[in-house]
Amino acid sequence: MEKYEEQASAMPRIGEPAPEFKAVTTQGDINFPSDYKGSWVILFSHPADFTPVCTSEFMTFATMEEQFNRANCKLVGLSVDGLYSHIAWLRTIKEKIEYKGMKDVEVKFPLIEDITMNVAKKYGMMMPGESDTKAVRAVFVIDPEGIIRTVLYYPLSLGRNFDELYRIVIALQAADEFKIATPADWQPGDEVIVPTAGSCGVAKERMESNEEDLKCYDWFFCTRKLDKEKVLNKIIKK
Ligand code: BEZ
């Protein structure tokens, strides 16, 4: 087998059950995804401990952890480093690094040790074209039933936008709760897309309707208002 095929192997896709694994983490052993049933979870990988982009990412994510938790979303990190490296790196972050106003940052979410690359390979996190020895920056957003709902991959040099990850979690939950879709750059409070009506007759009717808050740009593209409070009251724990 070619080197690339051997290492890259599986690549979980949107709509599929999250591949199962047991792992050792900085917060004890986990059984994934069953330990997270009933919660949204972001499983993400970083290339290596004690590296600058990853450090900036961990400080940002840890600072936002409570915000994600209030949206019923837990965080789980992974790299192909060992447990003692993880522990030493997270201690260094807490004790020594002050960055962009963040200091004394404690990473409370589990960080998986994956020296065997067992999990990284299951989740298609090894991309030998980018690195033979480090996982890329992968993100899997998994719903409370253990189904993969969003997949993102970033190269080693590119730090992620954590506000965008939060927006994804809220938008997916809003889509489920209100049976809508979200347009480009959607934020809570913006208009949402209502599903396309099944028949031309219904579409025409809808376009001509005086239904309050409904706006049709054409037969296939209708939006309606959805109050920010209505979205947030449904999704965010007080
Ligand atoms: C970083 O996090 O800074 C990094 C990690 C691996 C390769 C390049 C950069």
Coordinates of C-alpha atoms and ligand atoms in Angstrom, one line a residue:
M1 CA 0.0 0.0 0.0
E2 CA 1.1 3.5 -0.7
K3 CA 2.4 5.5 2.3
Y4 CA -0.5 8.0 2.0
E5 CA -3.2 5.3 2.0
E6 CA -1.7 3.4 4.9
Q7 CA -1.8 6.4 7.2
A8 CA -4.8 8.3 6.0
S9 CA -7.2 5.3 5.9
A10 CA -10.6 6.2 7.4
M11 CA -12.3 9.6 7.1
P12 CA -15.6 9.8 9.0
R13 CA -18.3 11.7 7.2
I14 CA -21.2 14.0 8.1
G15 CA -24.3 11.9 8.9
E16 CA -22.3 8.9 10.1
P17 CA -22.0 7.6 13.7
A18 CA -18.8 8.8 15.3
P19 CA -16.3 5.9 15.4
E20 CA -16.0 4.4 18.8
F21 CA -12.8 4.2 20.9
K22 CA -11.5 3.9 24.4
A23 CA -8.7 6.3 25.4
V24 CA -6.6 7.6 28.2
T25 CA -6.9 11.4 28.8
T26 CA -5.7 14.1 31.1
Q27 CA -9.0 13.7 32.9
G28 CA -9.1 9.9 33.1
D29 CA -10.3 7.2 30.8
I30 CA -13.0 7.8 28.3
N31 CA -15.3 5.7 26.2
F32 CA -16.2 7.7 23.1
P33 CA -18.8 8.7 22.1
S34 CA -21.0 6.8 24.6
D35 CA -19.7 8.8 27.6
Y36 CA -21.1 11.9 25.8
K37 CA -24.6 10.6 24.9
G38 CA -27.1 13.4 25.5
S39 CA -24.5 16.2 24.9
W40 CA -23.0 17.8 21.8
V41 CA -19.3 17.2 21.7
I42 CA -16.4 18.7 19.7
L43 CA -13.6 16.2 19.2
F44 CA -10.6 18.1 17.9
S45 CA -6.9 17.3 17.2
H46 CA -3.8 19.5 17.4
P47 CA -0.4 18.6 15.9
A48 CA 1.8 18.7 18.9
D49 CA 2.2 19.8 22.5
F50 CA 4.6 22.7 23.3
T51 CA 4.0 24.4 19.9
P52 CA 2.9 28.0 19.6
V53 CA -0.3 27.8 17.4
C54 CA -1.6 24.9 19.5
T55 CA -0.9 26.9 22.7
S56 CA -2.8 29.9 21.4
E57 CA -5.7 27.5 20.4
F58 CA -5.8 25.7 23.8
M59 CA -5.8 29.0 25.7
T60 CA -8.7 30.3 23.6
F61 CA -10.7 27.1 23.7
A62 CA -10.2 26.7 27.5
T63 CA -11.3 30.3 28.1
M64 CA -14.5 29.6 26.1
E65 CA -15.2 26.2 27.6
E66 CA -18.0 27.4 29.9
Q67 CA -19.7 29.2 27.0
F68 CA -19.7 25.9 25.0
N69 CA -20.8 23.9 28.1
R70 CA -23.8 26.3 28.5
A71 CA -24.8 25.3 24.9
N72 CA -24.7 21.6 26.1
C73 CA -21.4 21.1 24.2
K74 CA -18.4 19.4 25.7
L75 CA -14.8 19.6 24.4
V76 CA -12.3 16.8 23.9
G77 CA -8.8 17.3 22.5
L78 CA -6.3 14.9 21.0
S79 CA -2.7 14.8 19.8
V80 CA -0.4 11.9 19.1
D81 CA 1.7 13.0 22.1
G82 CA 1.8 11.0 25.4
L83 CA 0.0 11.7 28.6
Y84 CA 3.1 13.1 30.5
S85 CA 3.8 15.5 27.7
H86 CA 0.1 16.7 27.8
I87 CA 0.3 17.2 31.5
A88 CA 3.6 19.1 31.4
W89 CA 2.3 21.3 28.5
L90 CA -1.0 22.2 30.2
R91 CA 0.9 23.0 33.4
T92 CA 3.2 25.3 31.5
I93 CA 0.3 27.0 29.9
K94 CA -1.3 27.6 33.3
E95 CA 1.8 28.6 35.2
K96 CA 3.8 30.6 32.6
I97 CA 1.9 31.8 29.5
E98 CA 0.1 35.1 29.4
Y99 CA -1.3 35.7 25.9
K100 CA -3.8 38.3 24.7
G101 CA -5.1 39.1 28.2
M102 CA -5.5 35.3 29.0
K103 CA -3.5 34.1 31.9
D104 CA -3.6 31.4 34.6
V105 CA -5.6 29.4 32.0
E106 CA -6.5 25.9 33.2
V107 CA -7.5 23.4 30.5
K108 CA -10.2 21.4 32.3
F109 CA -11.5 19.4 29.3
P110 CA -9.9 16.0 28.5
L111 CA -6.9 15.8 26.2
I112 CA -6.5 12.3 24.7
E113 CA -3.0 10.7 24.5
D114 CA -2.8 8.9 21.2
I115 CA 0.8 7.8 20.7
T116 CA -0.4 4.7 18.8
M117 CA -2.3 7.0 16.4
N118 CA -5.2 4.6 16.8
V119 CA -7.8 7.4 17.2
A120 CA -6.1 9.8 14.8
K121 CA -6.2 7.2 12.1
K122 CA -9.9 6.3 12.8
Y123 CA -10.8 9.9 12.4
G124 CA -8.7 10.7 9.3
M125 CA -6.5 13.1 11.3
M126 CA -3.2 11.9 9.8
M127 CA -2.6 13.5 6.5
P128 CA 0.9 12.5 5.4
G129 CA 1.0 15.1 2.6
E130 CA 0.9 17.7 5.5
S131 CA 2.9 15.7 8.1
D132 CA 4.0 12.1 8.6
T133 CA 4.2 12.4 12.4
K134 CA 1.6 15.0 13.5
A135 CA -2.2 15.1 13.3
V136 CA -3.6 18.0 11.3
R137 CA -6.1 20.4 13.1
A138 CA -9.3 18.3 12.7
V139 CA -12.7 19.3 14.2
F140 CA -15.7 16.9 14.5
V141 CA -18.9 18.3 15.8
I142 CA -21.0 15.4 17.1
D143 CA -24.6 15.5 18.2
P144 CA -26.2 14.0 21.4
E145 CA -27.0 10.8 19.4
G146 CA -23.4 10.3 18.5
I147 CA -23.8 11.4 14.8
I148 CA -21.2 13.5 13.1
R149 CA -22.7 16.8 12.1
T150 CA -19.8 18.9 10.9
V151 CA -16.2 18.1 9.9
L152 CA -13.4 20.7 9.5
Y153 CA -9.8 20.2 8.7
Y154 CA -7.1 22.8 8.9
P155 CA -3.4 22.6 8.1
L156 CA -0.6 22.8 10.7
S157 CA 0.1 26.5 10.2
L158 CA -3.5 27.8 10.6
G159 CA -5.1 28.4 14.0
R160 CA -8.8 27.8 14.2
N161 CA -11.5 30.4 14.7
F162 CA -13.3 29.4 17.9
D163 CA -16.1 31.9 17.5
E164 CA -16.9 30.0 14.3
L165 CA -16.9 26.7 16.1
Y166 CA -19.4 28.2 18.6
R167 CA -21.5 29.6 15.8
I168 CA -21.6 26.1 14.2
V169 CA -22.8 24.5 17.5
I170 CA -25.6 27.1 17.9
A171 CA -26.6 26.9 14.2
L172 CA -26.9 23.1 14.2
Q173 CA -29.0 23.2 17.3
A174 CA -31.2 26.0 15.9
A175 CA -31.7 23.9 12.7
D176 CA -32.8 20.9 14.7
E177 CA -35.0 22.8 17.2
F178 CA -36.8 25.1 14.7
K179 CA -36.6 23.0 11.5
I180 CA -34.9 25.7 9.6
A181 CA -31.6 26.2 7.8
T182 CA -29.2 29.1 8.3
P183 CA -27.9 31.4 5.6
A184 CA -24.4 32.6 5.0
D185 CA -22.7 34.2 8.1
W186 CA -25.9 33.6 10.2
Q187 CA -25.9 34.7 13.8
P188 CA -28.7 34.3 16.3
G189 CA -31.3 37.0 15.6
D190 CA -30.7 37.0 11.8
E191 CA -33.4 35.7 9.5
V192 CA -33.5 32.0 8.8
I193 CA -34.3 29.9 5.8
V194 CA -37.6 28.0 5.8
P195 CA -37.6 24.7 3.9
T196 CA -38.5 24.8 0.2
A197 CA -42.2 24.0 -0.2
G198 CA -42.9 20.6 -1.8
S199 CA -44.9 21.6 -4.8
C200 CA -45.1 24.6 -7.2
G201 CA -48.6 25.4 -6.0
V202 CA -47.5 25.6 -2.4
A203 CA -44.4 27.6 -3.4
K204 CA -46.6 30.1 -5.4
E205 CA -49.0 30.3 -2.5
R206 CA -46.2 31.0 -0.1
M207 CA -44.7 33.7 -2.3
E208 CA -48.0 35.5 -2.4
S209 CA -48.9 34.9 1.2
N210 CA -49.1 37.8 3.7
E211 CA -47.7 35.5 6.4
E212 CA -46.0 37.9 8.8
D213 CA -42.2 37.6 8.9
L214 CA -42.0 35.5 5.8
K215 CA -39.9 37.0 2.9
C216 CA -39.5 35.2 -0.4
Y217 CA -36.7 36.1 -2.8
D218 CA -37.9 33.5 -5.3
W219 CA -39.9 30.2 -5.1
F220 CA -36.9 28.3 -3.7
F221 CA -35.6 30.9 -1.3
C222 CA -37.8 32.0 1.6
T223 CA -36.7 33.4 4.9
R224 CA -38.4 34.3 8.2
K225 CA -37.6 36.1 11.3
L226 CA -36.4 34.0 14.3
D227 CA -35.8 36.1 17.4
K228 CA -32.4 35.9 19.0
E229 CA -34.0 35.4 22.5
K230 CA -36.1 32.5 21.1
V231 CA -33.0 30.8 19.8
L232 CA -30.9 31.4 22.9
N233 CA -33.6 30.6 25.4
K234 CA -34.0 27.2 23.7
I235 CA -30.2 26.4 23.5
I236 CA -28.3 28.2 26.2
K237 CA -28.4 27.0 29.8
K238 CA -28.8 29.9 32.3
Ligands
BEZ1 C1 2.1 25.1 16.1 O1 1.2 24.7 16.8 O2 2.7 26.2 16.2 C2 2.6 24.1 15.1 C3 2.6 22.8 15.3 C4 3.1 21.9 14.3 C5 3.6 22.4 13.2 C6 3.7 23.8 13.0 C7 3.2 24.6 13.9

